[in-house]
Tab-separated table of N, CA and C in Angstrom:
chain	number	residue	atom	x	y	z
A	1	UNK	N	4.221	6.998	-81.750
A	1	UNK	CA	4.825	7.678	-80.685
A	1	UNK	C	5.807	6.843	-80.016
A	2	UNK	N	6.852	7.608	-79.439
A	2	UNK	CA	7.977	6.852	-78.757
A	2	UNK	C	8.053	7.493	-77.360
A	3	UNK	N	8.291	6.649	-76.350
A	3	UNK	CA	8.487	7.155	-75.022
A	3	UNK	C	9.954	6.917	-74.625
A	4	UNK	N	10.431	7.959	-73.874
A	4	UNK	CA	11.811	7.890	-73.415
A	4	UNK	C	11.764	7.446	-71.931
A	5	UNK	N	12.189	6.126	-71.748
A	5	UNK	CA	12.211	5.680	-70.404
A	5	UNK	C	13.616	5.717	-69.775
A	6	UNK	N	13.686	5.611	-68.481
A	6	UNK	CA	14.997	5.658	-67.797
A	6	UNK	C	14.934	4.569	-66.719
A	7	UNK	N	15.206	3.425	-67.090
A	7	UNK	CA	15.122	2.298	-66.310
A	7	UNK	C	16.368	1.745	-65.829
A	8	UNK	N	17.467	2.525	-66.058
A	8	UNK	CA	18.800	2.063	-65.771
A	8	UNK	C	19.056	1.745	-64.330
A	9	UNK	N	18.401	2.498	-63.421
A	9	UNK	CA	18.611	2.296	-61.960
A	9	UNK	C	17.454	1.473	-61.358
A	10	UNK	N	16.495	0.953	-62.113
A	10	UNK	CA	15.407	0.218	-61.557
A	10	UNK	C	15.746	-1.213	-61.511
A	11	UNK	N	15.630	-1.716	-60.325
A	11	UNK	CA	16.066	-3.184	-60.045
A	11	UNK	C	14.938	-4.082	-59.931
A	12	UNK	N	13.664	-3.521	-59.641
A	12	UNK	CA	12.525	-4.397	-59.439
A	12	UNK	C	11.869	-4.648	-60.853
A	13	UNK	N	11.927	-5.989	-61.209
A	13	UNK	CA	11.325	-6.422	-62.525
A	13	UNK	C	9.856	-5.974	-62.694
A	14	UNK	N	9.041	-5.955	-61.632
A	14	UNK	CA	7.636	-5.574	-61.750
A	14	UNK	C	7.518	-4.154	-62.048
A	15	UNK	N	8.464	-3.291	-61.637
A	15	UNK	CA	8.446	-1.875	-61.934
A	15	UNK	C	8.811	-1.592	-63.396
A	16	UNK	N	9.795	-2.327	-63.867
A	16	UNK	CA	10.194	-2.272	-65.268
A	16	UNK	C	8.986	-2.707	-66.174
A	17	UNK	N	8.413	-3.873	-65.829
A	17	UNK	CA	7.278	-4.285	-66.609
A	17	UNK	C	6.153	-3.220	-66.578
A	18	UNK	N	5.782	-2.762	-65.398
A	18	UNK	CA	4.659	-1.772	-65.284
A	18	UNK	C	4.973	-0.467	-66.134
A	19	UNK	N	6.229	0.018	-66.017
A	19	UNK	CA	6.592	1.211	-66.725
A	19	UNK	C	6.393	1.035	-68.280
A	20	UNK	N	6.914	-0.138	-68.821
A	20	UNK	CA	6.716	-0.408	-70.173
A	20	UNK	C	5.322	-0.657	-70.602
A	21	UNK	N	4.546	-1.317	-69.671
A	21	UNK	CA	3.133	-1.475	-70.043
A	21	UNK	C	2.440	-0.130	-70.112
A	22	UNK	N	2.763	0.767	-69.124
A	22	UNK	CA	2.100	2.117	-69.246
A	22	UNK	C	2.531	2.940	-70.594
A	23	UNK	N	3.752	2.628	-71.007
A	23	UNK	CA	4.154	3.261	-72.235
A	23	UNK	C	3.365	2.745	-73.358
A	24	UNK	N	3.135	1.487	-73.394
A	24	UNK	CA	2.331	0.859	-74.571
A	24	UNK	C	0.935	1.236	-74.432
A	25	UNK	N	0.435	1.363	-73.218
A	25	UNK	CA	-1.020	1.762	-73.092
A	25	UNK	C	-1.272	3.235	-73.336
A	26	UNK	N	-0.276	4.045	-73.343
A	26	UNK	CA	-0.423	5.465	-73.761
A	26	UNK	C	-0.264	5.648	-75.196
A	27	UNK	N	0.022	4.513	-75.934
A	27	UNK	CA	0.120	4.630	-77.290
A	27	UNK	C	1.478	4.538	-77.995
A	28	UNK	N	2.492	4.390	-77.186
A	28	UNK	CA	3.930	4.346	-77.700
A	28	UNK	C	4.125	2.962	-78.416
A	29	UNK	N	4.749	2.995	-79.497
A	29	UNK	CA	5.162	1.804	-80.128
A	29	UNK	C	6.619	1.390	-80.006
A	30	UNK	N	7.359	2.382	-79.349
A	30	UNK	CA	8.814	2.215	-79.177
A	30	UNK	C	9.250	2.998	-77.957
A	31	UNK	N	10.321	2.611	-77.417
A	31	UNK	CA	10.939	3.282	-76.245
A	31	UNK	C	12.365	3.546	-76.554
A	32	UNK	N	12.867	4.672	-75.993
A	32	UNK	CA	14.286	4.946	-75.974
A	32	UNK	C	14.734	4.616	-74.530
A	33	UNK	N	15.763	3.747	-74.400
A	33	UNK	CA	16.228	3.403	-73.175
A	33	UNK	C	17.776	3.580	-73.094
A	34	UNK	N	18.234	4.046	-71.991
A	34	UNK	CA	19.641	4.350	-71.802
A	34	UNK	C	20.370	3.150	-71.104
A	35	UNK	N	21.327	2.549	-71.885
A	35	UNK	CA	22.099	1.402	-71.388
A	35	UNK	C	23.503	1.903	-71.051
A	36	UNK	N	23.852	1.746	-69.837
A	36	UNK	CA	25.105	2.279	-69.252
A	36	UNK	C	26.292	1.327	-69.762
A	37	UNK	N	27.175	1.813	-70.493
A	37	UNK	CA	28.414	1.090	-70.787
A	37	UNK	C	29.104	0.611	-69.552
A	38	UNK	N	29.234	1.440	-68.517
A	38	UNK	CA	29.969	1.149	-67.333
A	38	UNK	C	29.281	-0.096	-66.586
A	39	UNK	N	27.955	-0.132	-66.665
A	39	UNK	CA	27.249	-1.241	-66.003
A	39	UNK	C	27.444	-2.550	-66.814
A	40	UNK	N	27.346	-2.482	-68.112
A	40	UNK	CA	27.259	-3.673	-68.922
A	40	UNK	C	28.662	-4.169	-69.331
A	41	UNK	N	29.705	-3.391	-69.136
A	41	UNK	CA	31.099	-3.864	-69.341
A	41	UNK	C	31.888	-3.295	-68.209
A	42	UNK	N	31.815	-3.876	-67.057
A	42	UNK	CA	32.538	-3.382	-65.860
A	42	UNK	C	34.095	-3.528	-65.872
A	43	UNK	N	34.586	-4.489	-66.803
A	43	UNK	CA	36.000	-4.614	-67.068
A	43	UNK	C	36.019	-4.856	-68.528
A	44	UNK	N	37.147	-4.478	-69.152
A	44	UNK	CA	37.361	-4.658	-70.622
A	44	UNK	C	37.068	-6.005	-71.043
A	45	UNK	N	36.072	-6.248	-71.877
A	45	UNK	CA	35.709	-7.479	-72.465
A	45	UNK	C	34.886	-8.404	-71.620
A	46	UNK	N	34.576	-7.911	-70.483
A	46	UNK	CA	33.638	-8.660	-69.564
A	46	UNK	C	32.257	-8.052	-69.572
A	47	UNK	N	31.285	-8.732	-70.122
A	47	UNK	CA	29.950	-8.198	-70.240
A	47	UNK	C	28.930	-8.842	-69.322
A	48	UNK	N	28.090	-7.975	-68.818
A	48	UNK	CA	26.960	-8.330	-67.921
A	48	UNK	C	25.705	-7.740	-68.522
A	49	UNK	N	24.912	-8.660	-69.270
A	49	UNK	CA	23.767	-8.182	-69.900
A	49	UNK	C	22.428	-8.265	-68.958
A	50	UNK	N	22.571	-8.800	-67.825
A	50	UNK	CA	21.387	-9.105	-66.987
A	50	UNK	C	20.319	-8.103	-66.918
A	51	UNK	N	20.727	-6.877	-66.615
A	51	UNK	CA	19.743	-5.757	-66.464
A	51	UNK	C	19.201	-5.399	-67.825
A	52	UNK	N	20.085	-5.362	-68.808
A	52	UNK	CA	19.617	-5.007	-70.154
A	52	UNK	C	18.617	-6.015	-70.695
A	53	UNK	N	18.931	-7.345	-70.464
A	53	UNK	CA	18.101	-8.364	-70.913
A	53	UNK	C	16.686	-8.259	-70.245
A	54	UNK	N	16.662	-7.858	-68.961
A	54	UNK	CA	15.362	-7.643	-68.261
A	54	UNK	C	14.607	-6.587	-68.951
A	55	UNK	N	15.190	-5.456	-69.249
A	55	UNK	CA	14.408	-4.330	-69.825
A	55	UNK	C	13.958	-4.727	-71.288
A	56	UNK	N	14.889	-5.249	-72.037
A	56	UNK	CA	14.527	-5.585	-73.394
A	56	UNK	C	13.468	-6.655	-73.461
A	57	UNK	N	13.592	-7.729	-72.624
A	57	UNK	CA	12.603	-8.809	-72.566
A	57	UNK	C	11.205	-8.207	-72.298
A	58	UNK	N	11.167	-7.363	-71.288
A	58	UNK	CA	9.811	-6.799	-70.901
A	58	UNK	C	9.232	-5.915	-72.041
A	59	UNK	N	10.197	-5.195	-72.605
A	59	UNK	CA	9.719	-4.251	-73.756
A	59	UNK	C	9.135	-5.134	-74.899
A	60	UNK	N	9.957	-6.109	-75.246
A	60	UNK	CA	9.440	-6.998	-76.377
A	60	UNK	C	8.145	-7.672	-75.989
A	61	UNK	N	8.031	-8.106	-74.783
A	61	UNK	CA	6.716	-8.756	-74.348
A	61	UNK	C	5.617	-7.752	-74.393
A	62	UNK	N	5.851	-6.487	-74.337
A	62	UNK	CA	4.802	-5.409	-74.495
A	62	UNK	C	4.542	-5.039	-75.929
A	63	UNK	N	5.319	-5.677	-76.847
A	63	UNK	CA	5.254	-5.287	-78.296
A	63	UNK	C	5.986	-3.939	-78.624
A	64	UNK	N	6.908	-3.605	-77.798
A	64	UNK	CA	7.598	-2.235	-78.041
A	64	UNK	C	8.995	-2.474	-78.678
A	65	UNK	N	9.234	-1.608	-79.596
A	65	UNK	CA	10.648	-1.602	-80.119
A	65	UNK	C	11.520	-0.801	-79.292
A	66	UNK	N	12.751	-1.291	-79.096
A	66	UNK	CA	13.653	-0.585	-78.148
A	66	UNK	C	14.709	0.123	-79.005
A	67	UNK	N	14.858	1.409	-78.765
A	67	UNK	CA	15.885	2.184	-79.405
A	67	UNK	C	16.907	2.425	-78.261
A	68	UNK	N	18.083	1.828	-78.441
A	68	UNK	CA	19.126	1.888	-77.412
A	68	UNK	C	19.946	3.130	-77.495
A	69	UNK	N	20.081	3.707	-76.350
A	69	UNK	CA	20.979	4.953	-76.253
A	69	UNK	C	22.147	4.388	-75.329
A	70	UNK	N	23.389	4.398	-75.872
A	70	UNK	CA	24.562	3.787	-75.163
A	70	UNK	C	25.428	4.898	-74.725
A	71	UNK	N	25.835	4.871	-73.524
A	71	UNK	CA	26.828	5.912	-72.963
A	71	UNK	C	27.199	5.564	-71.506
A	72	UNK	N	27.818	6.470	-70.801
A	72	UNK	CA	28.301	6.477	-69.510
A	72	UNK	C	29.587	5.541	-69.427
A	73	UNK	N	30.717	6.220	-69.669
A	73	UNK	CA	31.969	5.501	-69.812
A	73	UNK	C	32.499	4.904	-68.459
A	74	UNK	N	32.904	3.630	-68.512
A	74	UNK	CA	33.362	2.996	-67.301
A	74	UNK	C	34.716	3.548	-66.862
A	75	UNK	N	35.006	3.453	-65.578
A	75	UNK	CA	36.253	3.976	-65.033
A	75	UNK	C	37.483	3.386	-65.749
A	76	UNK	N	37.427	2.226	-66.185
A	76	UNK	CA	38.637	1.684	-66.806
A	76	UNK	C	38.961	2.263	-68.170
A	77	UNK	N	37.953	2.930	-68.757
A	77	UNK	CA	38.080	3.536	-70.049
A	77	UNK	C	38.237	5.140	-70.048
A	78	UNK	N	38.509	5.675	-68.877
A	78	UNK	CA	38.615	7.171	-68.872
A	78	UNK	C	39.684	7.497	-67.801
A	79	UNK	N	40.269	8.663	-67.982
A	79	UNK	CA	41.387	9.124	-66.991
A	79	UNK	C	40.648	9.231	-65.583
A	80	UNK	N	41.518	9.044	-64.640
A	80	UNK	CA	41.020	9.182	-63.250
A	80	UNK	C	40.457	10.604	-63.055
A	81	UNK	N	39.553	10.736	-62.268
A	81	UNK	CA	38.850	11.984	-61.885
A	81	UNK	C	38.269	12.760	-63.121
A	82	UNK	N	37.904	11.989	-64.076
A	82	UNK	CA	37.232	12.589	-65.365
A	82	UNK	C	35.705	12.241	-65.264
A	83	UNK	N	34.928	12.912	-66.037
A	83	UNK	CA	33.540	12.710	-65.994
A	83	UNK	C	33.277	11.377	-66.721
A	84	UNK	N	32.108	10.751	-66.315
A	84	UNK	CA	31.652	9.557	-66.951
A	84	UNK	C	31.145	9.829	-68.432
A	85	UNK	N	31.176	11.077	-68.834
A	85	UNK	CA	30.760	11.448	-70.203
A	85	UNK	C	31.946	11.617	-71.066
A	86	UNK	N	33.105	11.562	-70.441
A	86	UNK	CA	34.358	11.869	-71.227
A	86	UNK	C	34.905	10.464	-71.740
A	87	UNK	N	35.040	10.461	-73.109
A	87	UNK	CA	35.670	9.276	-73.785
A	87	UNK	C	36.901	9.775	-74.463
A	88	UNK	N	38.076	9.373	-73.944
A	88	UNK	CA	39.287	9.690	-74.482
A	88	UNK	C	39.441	8.854	-75.877
A	89	UNK	N	40.072	9.564	-76.811
A	89	UNK	CA	40.271	8.939	-78.157
A	89	UNK	C	40.989	7.570	-78.083
A	90	UNK	N	41.835	7.379	-77.011
A	90	UNK	CA	42.435	6.107	-76.967
A	90	UNK	C	41.480	4.884	-76.664
A	91	UNK	N	40.158	5.236	-76.335
A	91	UNK	CA	39.217	4.227	-76.034
A	91	UNK	C	38.022	4.202	-76.876
A	92	UNK	N	38.139	4.898	-78.155
A	92	UNK	CA	37.098	4.895	-79.107
A	92	UNK	C	36.855	3.402	-79.581
A	93	UNK	N	37.974	2.649	-79.875
A	93	UNK	CA	37.822	1.273	-80.214
A	93	UNK	C	37.094	0.403	-79.183
A	94	UNK	N	37.323	0.660	-77.891
A	94	UNK	CA	36.682	0.002	-76.897
A	94	UNK	C	35.183	0.215	-76.855
A	95	UNK	N	34.824	1.532	-77.037
A	95	UNK	CA	33.395	1.828	-77.234
A	95	UNK	C	32.744	1.191	-78.330
A	96	UNK	N	33.467	1.091	-79.484
A	96	UNK	CA	32.953	0.518	-80.764
A	96	UNK	C	32.806	-1.000	-80.432
A	97	UNK	N	33.676	-1.600	-79.784
A	97	UNK	CA	33.635	-3.062	-79.423
A	97	UNK	C	32.410	-3.308	-78.540
A	98	UNK	N	32.184	-2.495	-77.571
A	98	UNK	CA	31.010	-2.584	-76.719
A	98	UNK	C	29.707	-2.446	-77.536
A	99	UNK	N	29.611	-1.443	-78.396
A	99	UNK	CA	28.399	-1.239	-79.222
A	99	UNK	C	28.147	-2.468	-80.212
A	100	UNK	N	29.299	-2.952	-80.660
A	100	UNK	CA	29.139	-4.181	-81.444
A	100	UNK	C	28.615	-5.349	-80.714
A	101	UNK	N	29.226	-5.551	-79.503
A	101	UNK	CA	28.759	-6.649	-78.591
A	101	UNK	C	27.305	-6.517	-78.254
A	102	UNK	N	26.960	-5.284	-77.878
A	102	UNK	CA	25.564	-5.009	-77.592
A	102	UNK	C	24.563	-5.387	-78.771
A	103	UNK	N	25.050	-4.878	-79.917
A	103	UNK	CA	24.145	-5.255	-81.130
A	103	UNK	C	24.143	-6.730	-81.419
A	104	UNK	N	25.253	-7.379	-81.268
A	104	UNK	CA	25.170	-8.877	-81.486
A	104	UNK	C	24.250	-9.525	-80.431
A	105	UNK	N	24.388	-9.110	-79.099
A	105	UNK	CA	23.606	-9.766	-78.107
A	105	UNK	C	22.090	-9.601	-78.301
A	106	UNK	N	21.755	-8.409	-78.837
A	106	UNK	CA	20.276	-8.093	-78.903
A	106	UNK	C	19.768	-8.257	-80.350
A	107	UNK	N	20.620	-8.760	-81.254
A	107	UNK	CA	20.065	-8.984	-82.667
A	107	UNK	C	18.766	-9.818	-82.666
A	108	UNK	N	17.798	-9.260	-83.342
A	108	UNK	CA	16.511	-9.896	-83.463
A	108	UNK	C	15.577	-9.666	-82.313
A	109	UNK	N	16.042	-8.891	-81.263
A	109	UNK	CA	15.159	-8.618	-80.155
A	109	UNK	C	14.063	-7.571	-80.517
């Protein structure tokens, strides 16, 4: 079984740990977690993995496999006044670079 968590806005480590512990206790062997591109790359080529590390570390400590869902386009990668869901073709390579950096950072986790 897989649980879909939504810890993107949770800042309290104990709540992240408790949520993932409950997922494991209900029988989940993996979780799907949403990792916001806008949060983890606030400026082109500048990465902040602190929250993602917290979530992944707690999941791994619970024996859970993390299935990453990447999205939420940062302001620098979309036209002004457009939705955070809109990714212009001009920034496809930027998203690919983010996904590759994410995969490198969490390789083996």
